Every structure is written in C-alpha cells, then in structure tokens.
CSV table of C-alpha atoms in Angstrom, one decimal:
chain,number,residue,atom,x,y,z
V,234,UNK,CA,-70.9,10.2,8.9
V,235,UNK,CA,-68.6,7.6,7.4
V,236,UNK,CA,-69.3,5.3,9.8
V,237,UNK,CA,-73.1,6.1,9.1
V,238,UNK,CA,-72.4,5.4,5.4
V,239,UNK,CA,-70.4,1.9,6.2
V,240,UNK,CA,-73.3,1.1,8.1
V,241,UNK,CA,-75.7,1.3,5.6
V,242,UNK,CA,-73.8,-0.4,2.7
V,243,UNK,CA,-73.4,-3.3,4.9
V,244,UNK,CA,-77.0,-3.7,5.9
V,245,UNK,CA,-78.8,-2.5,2.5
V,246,UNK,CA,-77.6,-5.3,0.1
V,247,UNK,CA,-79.2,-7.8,2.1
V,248,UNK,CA,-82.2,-6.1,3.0
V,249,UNK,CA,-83.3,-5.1,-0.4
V,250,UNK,CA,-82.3,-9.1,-2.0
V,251,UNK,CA,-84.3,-10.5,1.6
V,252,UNK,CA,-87.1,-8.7,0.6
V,253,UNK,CA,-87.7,-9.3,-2.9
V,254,UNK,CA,-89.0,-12.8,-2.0
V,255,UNK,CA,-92.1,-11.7,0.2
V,256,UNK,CA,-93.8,-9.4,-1.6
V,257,UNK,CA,-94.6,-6.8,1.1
V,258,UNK,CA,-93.6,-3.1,1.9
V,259,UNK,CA,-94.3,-2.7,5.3
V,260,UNK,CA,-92.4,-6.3,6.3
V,261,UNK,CA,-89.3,-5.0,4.4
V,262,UNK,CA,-89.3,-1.7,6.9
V,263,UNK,CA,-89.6,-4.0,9.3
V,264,UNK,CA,-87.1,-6.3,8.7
V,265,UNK,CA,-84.5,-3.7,8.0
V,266,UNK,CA,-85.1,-1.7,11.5
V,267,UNK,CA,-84.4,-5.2,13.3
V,268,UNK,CA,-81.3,-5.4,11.1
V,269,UNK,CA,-80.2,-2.4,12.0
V,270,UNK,CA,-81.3,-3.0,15.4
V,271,UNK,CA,-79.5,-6.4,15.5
V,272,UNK,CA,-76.4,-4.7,13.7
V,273,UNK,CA,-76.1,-1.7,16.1
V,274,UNK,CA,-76.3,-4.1,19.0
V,275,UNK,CA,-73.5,-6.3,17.4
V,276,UNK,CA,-71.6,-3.7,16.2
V,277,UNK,CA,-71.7,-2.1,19.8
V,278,UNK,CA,-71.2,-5.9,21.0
V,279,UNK,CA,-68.1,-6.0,18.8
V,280,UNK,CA,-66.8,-2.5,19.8
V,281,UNK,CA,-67.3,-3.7,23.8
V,282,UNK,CA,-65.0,-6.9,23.0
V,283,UNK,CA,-62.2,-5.5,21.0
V,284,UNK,CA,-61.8,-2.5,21.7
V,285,UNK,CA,-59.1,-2.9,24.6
V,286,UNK,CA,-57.6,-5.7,22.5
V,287,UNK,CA,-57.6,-3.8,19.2
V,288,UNK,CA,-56.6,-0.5,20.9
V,289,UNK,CA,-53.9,-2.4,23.1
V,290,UNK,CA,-53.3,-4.6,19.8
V,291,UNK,CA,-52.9,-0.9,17.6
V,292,UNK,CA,-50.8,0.4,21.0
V,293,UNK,CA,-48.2,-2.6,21.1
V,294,UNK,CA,-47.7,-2.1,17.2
V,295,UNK,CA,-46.9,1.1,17.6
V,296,UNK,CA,-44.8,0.8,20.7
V,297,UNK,CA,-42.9,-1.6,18.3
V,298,UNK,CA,-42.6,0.6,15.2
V,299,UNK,CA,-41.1,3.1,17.7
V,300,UNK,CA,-38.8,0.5,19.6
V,301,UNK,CA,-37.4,-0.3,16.1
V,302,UNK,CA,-37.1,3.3,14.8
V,303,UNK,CA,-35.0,3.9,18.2
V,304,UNK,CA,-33.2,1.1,17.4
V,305,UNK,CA,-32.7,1.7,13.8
V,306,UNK,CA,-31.6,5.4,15.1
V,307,UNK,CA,-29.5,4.1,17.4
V,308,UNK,CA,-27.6,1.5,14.9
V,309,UNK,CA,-27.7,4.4,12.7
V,310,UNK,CA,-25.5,6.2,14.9
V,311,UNK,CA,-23.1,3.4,15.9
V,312,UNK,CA,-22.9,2.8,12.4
V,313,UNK,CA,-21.8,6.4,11.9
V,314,UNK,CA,-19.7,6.3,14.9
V,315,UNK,CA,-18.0,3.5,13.7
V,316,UNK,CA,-17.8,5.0,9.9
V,317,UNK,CA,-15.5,8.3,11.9
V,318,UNK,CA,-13.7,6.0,13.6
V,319,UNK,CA,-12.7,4.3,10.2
V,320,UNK,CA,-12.4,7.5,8.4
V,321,UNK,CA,-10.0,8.3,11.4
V,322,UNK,CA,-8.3,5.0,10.9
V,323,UNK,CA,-8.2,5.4,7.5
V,324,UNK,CA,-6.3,8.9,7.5
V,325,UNK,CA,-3.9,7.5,10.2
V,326,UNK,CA,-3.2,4.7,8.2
V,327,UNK,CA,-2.6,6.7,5.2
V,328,UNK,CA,-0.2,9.1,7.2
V,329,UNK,CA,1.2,6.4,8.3
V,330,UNK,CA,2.0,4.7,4.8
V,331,UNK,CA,3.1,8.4,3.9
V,332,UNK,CA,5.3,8.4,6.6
V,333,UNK,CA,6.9,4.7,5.3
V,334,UNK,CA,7.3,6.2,1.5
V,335,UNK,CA,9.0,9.2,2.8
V,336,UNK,CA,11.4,6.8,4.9
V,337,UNK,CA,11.8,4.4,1.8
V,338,UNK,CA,12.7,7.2,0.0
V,339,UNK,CA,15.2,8.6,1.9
V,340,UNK,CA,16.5,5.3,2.8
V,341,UNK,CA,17.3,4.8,-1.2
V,342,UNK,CA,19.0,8.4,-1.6
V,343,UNK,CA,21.4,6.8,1.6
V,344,UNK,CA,21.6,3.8,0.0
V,345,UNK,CA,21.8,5.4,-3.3
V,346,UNK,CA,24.6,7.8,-2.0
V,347,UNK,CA,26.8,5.1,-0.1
V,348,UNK,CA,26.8,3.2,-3.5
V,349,UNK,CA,28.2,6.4,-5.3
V,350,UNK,CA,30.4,6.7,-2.8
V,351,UNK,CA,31.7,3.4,-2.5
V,352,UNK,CA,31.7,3.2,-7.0
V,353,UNK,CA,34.1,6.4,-6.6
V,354,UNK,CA,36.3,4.9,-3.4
V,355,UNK,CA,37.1,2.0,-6.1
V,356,UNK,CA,37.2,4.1,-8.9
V,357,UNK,CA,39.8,6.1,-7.0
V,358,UNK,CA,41.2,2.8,-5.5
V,359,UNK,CA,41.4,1.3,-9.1
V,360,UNK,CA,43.0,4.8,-10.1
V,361,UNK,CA,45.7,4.3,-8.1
V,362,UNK,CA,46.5,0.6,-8.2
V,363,UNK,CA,46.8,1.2,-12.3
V,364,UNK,CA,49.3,4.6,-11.5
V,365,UNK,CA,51.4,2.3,-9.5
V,366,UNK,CA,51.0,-0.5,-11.7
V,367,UNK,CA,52.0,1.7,-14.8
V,368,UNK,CA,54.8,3.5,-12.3
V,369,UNK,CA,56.0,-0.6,-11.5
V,370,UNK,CA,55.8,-0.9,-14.6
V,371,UNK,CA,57.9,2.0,-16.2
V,372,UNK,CA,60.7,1.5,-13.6
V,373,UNK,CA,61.3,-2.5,-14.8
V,374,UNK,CA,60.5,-1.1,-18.2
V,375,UNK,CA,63.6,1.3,-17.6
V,376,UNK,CA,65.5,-1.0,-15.5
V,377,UNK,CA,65.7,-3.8,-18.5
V,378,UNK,CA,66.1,-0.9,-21.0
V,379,UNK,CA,69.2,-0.3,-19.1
V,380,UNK,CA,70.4,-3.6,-18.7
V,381,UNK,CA,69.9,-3.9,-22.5
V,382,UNK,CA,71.5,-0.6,-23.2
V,383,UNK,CA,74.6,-1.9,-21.1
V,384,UNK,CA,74.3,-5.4,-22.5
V,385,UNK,CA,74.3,-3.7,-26.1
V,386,UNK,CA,77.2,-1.0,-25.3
V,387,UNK,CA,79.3,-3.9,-24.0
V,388,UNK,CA,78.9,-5.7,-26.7
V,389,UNK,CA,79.7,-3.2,-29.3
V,390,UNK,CA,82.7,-2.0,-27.0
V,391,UNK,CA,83.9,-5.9,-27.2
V,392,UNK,CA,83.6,-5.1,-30.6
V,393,UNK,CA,85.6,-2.2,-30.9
V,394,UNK,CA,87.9,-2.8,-28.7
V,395,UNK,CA,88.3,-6.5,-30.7
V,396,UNK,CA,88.9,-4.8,-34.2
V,397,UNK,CA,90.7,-2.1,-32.4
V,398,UNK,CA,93.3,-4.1,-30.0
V,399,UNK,CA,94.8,-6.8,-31.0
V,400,UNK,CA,96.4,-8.9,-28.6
V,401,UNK,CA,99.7,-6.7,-27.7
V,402,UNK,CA,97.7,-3.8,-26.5
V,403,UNK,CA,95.5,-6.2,-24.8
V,404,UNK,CA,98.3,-7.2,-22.4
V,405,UNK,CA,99.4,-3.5,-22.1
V,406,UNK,CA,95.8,-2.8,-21.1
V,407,UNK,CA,95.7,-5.5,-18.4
V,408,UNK,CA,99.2,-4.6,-16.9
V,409,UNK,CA,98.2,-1.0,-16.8
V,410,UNK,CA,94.9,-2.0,-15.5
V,411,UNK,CA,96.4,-4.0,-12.7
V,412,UNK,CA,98.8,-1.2,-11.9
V,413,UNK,CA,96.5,1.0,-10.7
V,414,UNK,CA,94.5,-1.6,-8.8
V,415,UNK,CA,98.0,-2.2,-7.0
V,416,UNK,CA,98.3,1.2,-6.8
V,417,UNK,CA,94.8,1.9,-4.8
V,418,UNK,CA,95.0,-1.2,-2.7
C-alpha cells in the first residue's frame, strides 16, 4: 500500500501539469496509463538491477555494523580486563606502600630507640666522668687543704716555739733531739 501511495505521488504531479497544456480528457488518461506503464517497467527495471547490489550493498553494511560492535565488545572487554588488572595493580601497589610505611615506621622507633639509648649511655657516661672529676677534685681539694693546714700549723708552731724558746732551750732541744736519734740508730 505504501509503495502504491509512493507510486502515485511520483507520477501524479507531472501528469496533471502535462496535461493542462492539451486541452483533452481522454489524452490525459492516456498519457498517465503509459506513465504508469513506463514507470512500473522502470521501477521493475530498477528493482532487476539493484536489487543484488543494494541488498548485498544493505548486507555488507550490516556485516560491518556487526564486525564493529564485535569489535567494540571485544575492546570493551580488554579494556575491562585491563581496568582489573590495574585495579589489581593498584591494590598491590598500595599494600605494598603500606607495607614500606609500616617498615619506615618501625625503622624510626629503632632508630628512635638507639638514639635514647645512646643520649642515656652518655648521660650516664657524662655522670660518671663529672663524679670522678668532682671525686679528683675533692681529693687535691683535701690534699692542698692539708698541705696548707701543715704549712699553717708549722708556721704558727715556729711561732710559738720562737716567743716560747729562746736560744738556750733551743740547744737543749737539739741535743735531746739528737740523743734519741743516737739512741734508735
């Protein structure tokens, strides 16, 4: 029917304006059988000639349209294929860079420990140098208190013994004093 339809509204228009120059009915009958005629047999001419190109034509496009949905289908799934083996990539790398914090972590608490250990070796170190550094210190601290204390008691027994003896019980003193020496030897 809608080929019926095309038919006609490709053969009327020129029918009806051909005919309006001759003036007569029947001749405009006529002349539109013999266009009909004349169409059908081109039409059917037409449909002869191109319909294995235009069928083959139509079959080729669609063999295409299909080749390049398989492809596309195909890419599709590479692409996705490709997408998990990122996504797997992707997780082990992030393990991975888990795995390196966690080391860098723990390699700063060793690190961190062996500095607080080593700050507390030379506290301790530095502890004990000072203890024997004040204990050096004390014992020439004493020893010259001593030596002073001596120098000091001489000196004020000199002095007593100056305002004390006088010369005559200096020379007792000495021979007394050299008595005993004799006396030990």
């Amino acid at each position: 029917m809608k080929r019926l339809i095309l038919i006609l509204t490709l053969i009327l228009p020129p029918a009806v304006f051909a005919s309006e120059g001759h003036g007569g009915g029947s001749n405009l009958v006529m002349g539109f059988v013999w266009r009909v005629v004349v169409f059908v047999v081109f039409a059917f001419i037409l449909y002869k000639l191109l319909k294995d190109p235009l069928l083959n034509s139509l079959d080729k496009r669609t063999d295409d349209i299909k080749n390049a949905l398989d492809e596309a289908i195909k890419a599709r799934d590479e692409a996705q294929k490709e997408l998990n083996e990122y996504k797997g990539k992707l997780a082990s790398m992030n393990k991975e860079l888990e795995e390196m914090k966690e080391k860098a972590f723990k390699a700063a608490e060793a690190e961190k420990a062996k500095i607080i250990a080593e700050a507390e070796n030379t506290v301790e170190r530095l502890k004990e140098f000072s203890e024997s550094l004040i204990a050096s210190d004390l014992i020439r601290a004493k020893t010259e208190l001593k030596n002073y204390a001596f120098t000091l008691a001489k000196k004020v027994a000199e002095e007593k013994l100056k305002s004390s003896f006088d010369m005559s019980k200096h020379e007792v003193v000495i021979n007394n004093y050299i008595k005993k020496i004799g006396e030990v030897s």
